[in-house]
GROMACS .gro file of C-alpha atoms in nm:
model
  160
    1UNK     CA    1  14.168   3.029  11.580
    2UNK     CA    2  14.148   3.391  11.469
    3UNK     CA    3  13.971   3.625  11.713
    4UNK     CA    4  13.727   3.883  11.580
    5UNK     CA    5  13.671   4.153  11.840
    6UNK     CA    6  13.369   4.379  11.882
    7UNK     CA    7  13.355   4.621  11.588
    8UNK     CA    8  13.604   4.404  11.397
    9UNK     CA    9  13.621   4.197  11.080
   10UNK     CA   10  13.864   3.925  10.981
   11UNK     CA   11  13.891   3.687  10.687
   12UNK     CA   12  14.030   3.338  10.659
   13UNK     CA   13  14.064   3.059  10.408
   14UNK     CA   14  14.047   2.684  10.431
   15UNK     CA   15  14.078   2.518  10.768
   16UNK     CA   16  14.136   2.835  10.970
   17UNK     CA   17  13.855   2.924  11.209
   18UNK     CA   18  13.721   3.262  11.314
   19UNK     CA   19  13.572   3.325  11.659
   20UNK     CA   20  13.382   3.613  11.812
   21UNK     CA   21  13.259   3.622  12.168
   22UNK     CA   22  12.980   3.789  12.360
   23UNK     CA   23  12.733   3.861  12.082
   24UNK     CA   24  12.459   4.025  12.284
   25UNK     CA   25  12.270   4.292  12.092
   26UNK     CA   26  12.557   4.290  11.842
   27UNK     CA   27  12.530   4.075  11.530
   28UNK     CA   28  12.788   3.835  11.393
   29UNK     CA   29  12.779   3.808  11.015
   30UNK     CA   30  12.960   3.510  10.861
   31UNK     CA   31  13.003   3.535  10.484
   32UNK     CA   32  13.182   3.292  10.254
   33UNK     CA   33  13.244   3.188   9.898
   34UNK     CA   34  13.166   2.814   9.901
   35UNK     CA   35  13.385   2.747   9.598
   36UNK     CA   36  13.709   2.903   9.723
   37UNK     CA   37  13.659   2.851  10.098
   38UNK     CA   38  13.733   3.219  10.161
   39UNK     CA   39  13.518   3.354  10.442
   40UNK     CA   40  13.490   3.639  10.684
   41UNK     CA   41  13.334   3.716  11.019
   42UNK     CA   42  13.212   4.062  11.113
   43UNK     CA   43  13.100   4.168  11.464
   44UNK     CA   44  12.885   4.479  11.423
   45UNK     CA   45  12.770   4.690  11.714
   46UNK     CA   46  12.534   4.945  11.557
   47UNK     CA   47  12.302   4.961  11.254
   48UNK     CA   48  12.441   5.260  11.066
   49UNK     CA   49  12.726   5.506  11.063
   50UNK     CA   50  12.619   5.863  11.135
   51UNK     CA   51  12.903   6.118  11.135
   52UNK     CA   52  12.892   6.317  11.457
   53UNK     CA   53  13.162   6.572  11.391
   54UNK     CA   54  13.364   6.459  11.693
   55UNK     CA   55  13.678   6.397  11.490
   56UNK     CA   56  13.711   6.045  11.630
   57UNK     CA   57  13.855   5.790  11.390
   58UNK     CA   58  13.601   5.600  11.183
   59UNK     CA   59  13.580   5.221  11.219
   60UNK     CA   60  13.364   5.077  10.937
   61UNK     CA   61  13.338   4.733  11.105
   62UNK     CA   62  13.144   4.884  11.395
   63UNK     CA   63  12.836   4.946  11.178
   64UNK     CA   64  12.615   4.714  10.970
   65UNK     CA   65  12.599   4.940  10.665
   66UNK     CA   66  12.970   5.013  10.632
   67UNK     CA   67  13.099   4.691  10.790
   68UNK     CA   68  12.934   4.459  10.541
   69UNK     CA   69  13.073   4.662  10.251
   70UNK     CA   70  13.420   4.647  10.408
   71UNK     CA   71  13.399   4.271  10.466
   72UNK     CA   72  13.296   4.208  10.105
   73UNK     CA   73  13.587   4.421   9.985
   74UNK     CA   74  13.823   4.216  10.203
   75UNK     CA   75  13.675   3.884  10.085
   76UNK     CA   76  13.706   3.973   9.718
   77UNK     CA   77  14.064   4.090   9.777
   78UNK     CA   78  14.134   3.750   9.942
   79UNK     CA   79  14.001   3.560   9.639
   80UNK     CA   80  13.626   3.525   9.691
   81UNK     CA   81  13.387   3.580   9.402
   82UNK     CA   82  13.130   3.846   9.489
   83UNK     CA   83  12.847   3.665   9.307
   84UNK     CA   84  12.892   3.342   9.508
   85UNK     CA   85  12.882   3.492   9.858
   86UNK     CA   86  12.638   3.350  10.113
   87UNK     CA   87  12.578   3.449  10.475
   88UNK     CA   88  12.481   3.320  10.818
   89UNK     CA   89  12.382   3.538  11.115
   90UNK     CA   90  12.403   3.508  11.493
   91UNK     CA   91  12.338   3.741  11.786
   92UNK     CA   92  12.092   4.025  11.801
   93UNK     CA   93  11.976   3.923  12.148
   94UNK     CA   94  11.743   4.141  12.352
   95UNK     CA   95  11.979   4.192  12.645
   96UNK     CA   96  11.778   4.452  12.831
   97UNK     CA   97  11.406   4.463  12.883
   98UNK     CA   98  11.238   4.796  12.927
   99UNK     CA   99  10.877   4.906  12.902
  100UNK     CA  100  11.008   5.225  12.739
  101UNK     CA  101  11.173   5.039  12.447
  102UNK     CA  102  10.974   4.753  12.292
  103UNK     CA  103  11.178   4.458  12.165
  104UNK     CA  104  11.079   4.528  11.804
  105UNK     CA  105  11.260   4.863  11.832
  106UNK     CA  106  11.555   4.793  12.064
  107UNK     CA  107  11.914   4.809  11.940
  108UNK     CA  108  11.929   4.435  11.868
  109UNK     CA  109  11.622   4.451  11.643
  110UNK     CA  110  11.754   4.759  11.466
  111UNK     CA  111  12.091   4.584  11.415
  112UNK     CA  112  11.925   4.276  11.265
  113UNK     CA  113  11.702   4.487  11.041
  114UNK     CA  114  12.003   4.682  10.912
  115UNK     CA  115  12.205   4.365  10.848
  116UNK     CA  116  11.921   4.194  10.661
  117UNK     CA  117  11.851   4.508  10.458
  118UNK     CA  118  12.215   4.550  10.355
  119UNK     CA  119  12.259   4.183  10.264
  120UNK     CA  120  11.934   4.201  10.066
  121UNK     CA  121  12.051   4.510   9.877
  122UNK     CA  122  12.375   4.328   9.793
  123UNK     CA  123  12.182   4.012   9.696
  124UNK     CA  124  12.371   3.795   9.944
  125UNK     CA  125  12.140   3.517  10.061
  126UNK     CA  126  12.115   3.438  10.433
  127UNK     CA  127  12.129   3.059  10.458
  128UNK     CA  128  12.070   3.029  10.834
  129UNK     CA  129  12.054   3.232  11.153
  130UNK     CA  130  12.052   3.201  11.530
  131UNK     CA  131  11.925   3.540  11.646
  132UNK     CA  132  11.705   3.707  11.905
  133UNK     CA  133  11.609   3.557  12.240
  134UNK     CA  134  11.770   3.695  12.558
  135UNK     CA  135  12.114   3.537  12.583
  136UNK     CA  136  12.461   3.624  12.453
  137UNK     CA  137  12.640   3.390  12.215
  138UNK     CA  138  12.992   3.302  12.107
  139UNK     CA  139  13.032   3.184  11.750
  140UNK     CA  140  13.300   2.991  11.565
  141UNK     CA  141  13.299   3.013  11.185
  142UNK     CA  142  13.471   2.761  10.961
  143UNK     CA  143  13.502   2.914  10.612
  144UNK     CA  144  13.596   2.585  10.442
  145UNK     CA  145  13.276   2.405  10.543
  146UNK     CA  146  13.056   2.705  10.615
  147UNK     CA  147  12.973   2.569  10.960
  148UNK     CA  148  12.881   2.831  11.218
  149UNK     CA  149  12.887   2.690  11.571
  150UNK     CA  150  12.683   2.881  11.828
  151UNK     CA  151  12.793   2.845  12.188
  152UNK     CA  152  12.557   2.963  12.462
  153UNK     CA  153  12.616   2.917  12.834
  154UNK     CA  154  12.387   2.652  12.981
  155UNK     CA  155  12.265   2.530  12.641
  156UNK     CA  156  12.389   2.267  12.398
  157UNK     CA  157  12.609   2.395  12.116
  158UNK     CA  158  12.424   2.445  11.791
  159UNK     CA  159  12.565   2.427  11.438
  160UNK     CA  160  12.401   2.610  11.150
   0.00000   0.00000   0.00000
């Protein structure tokens, strides 16, 4: 099992599995080439990179716009064919409720919108998703089969 941390991206091939935990408002993006079995899992935290001039090091995997580009680069380098890539999504939960921030505009909704927009621009189809609601998720991605197992406390596991 290969752990993908928050703001992280990892790739694997074949029978290796990728796991990321505690997807609250963050989004887990599982992308694979079904023919080669090369896949990747990205755990994004924010919709878009905006330079702030702070001089802090830049982590592309933290953001939907730059993280997806980085994951595709890594997948192609590992042997995936760009034109065969498909995706599955999990996370984007509404973890805080506030009358000041409607759910349609909270960080989870903005993350999901950014992920879907970027995948659409890159013409990567989303085959399935387990998103929204109000609970965090852990996901396990199996690149060989494409199975994405969603684990949620107090609920049965779900495979998409």
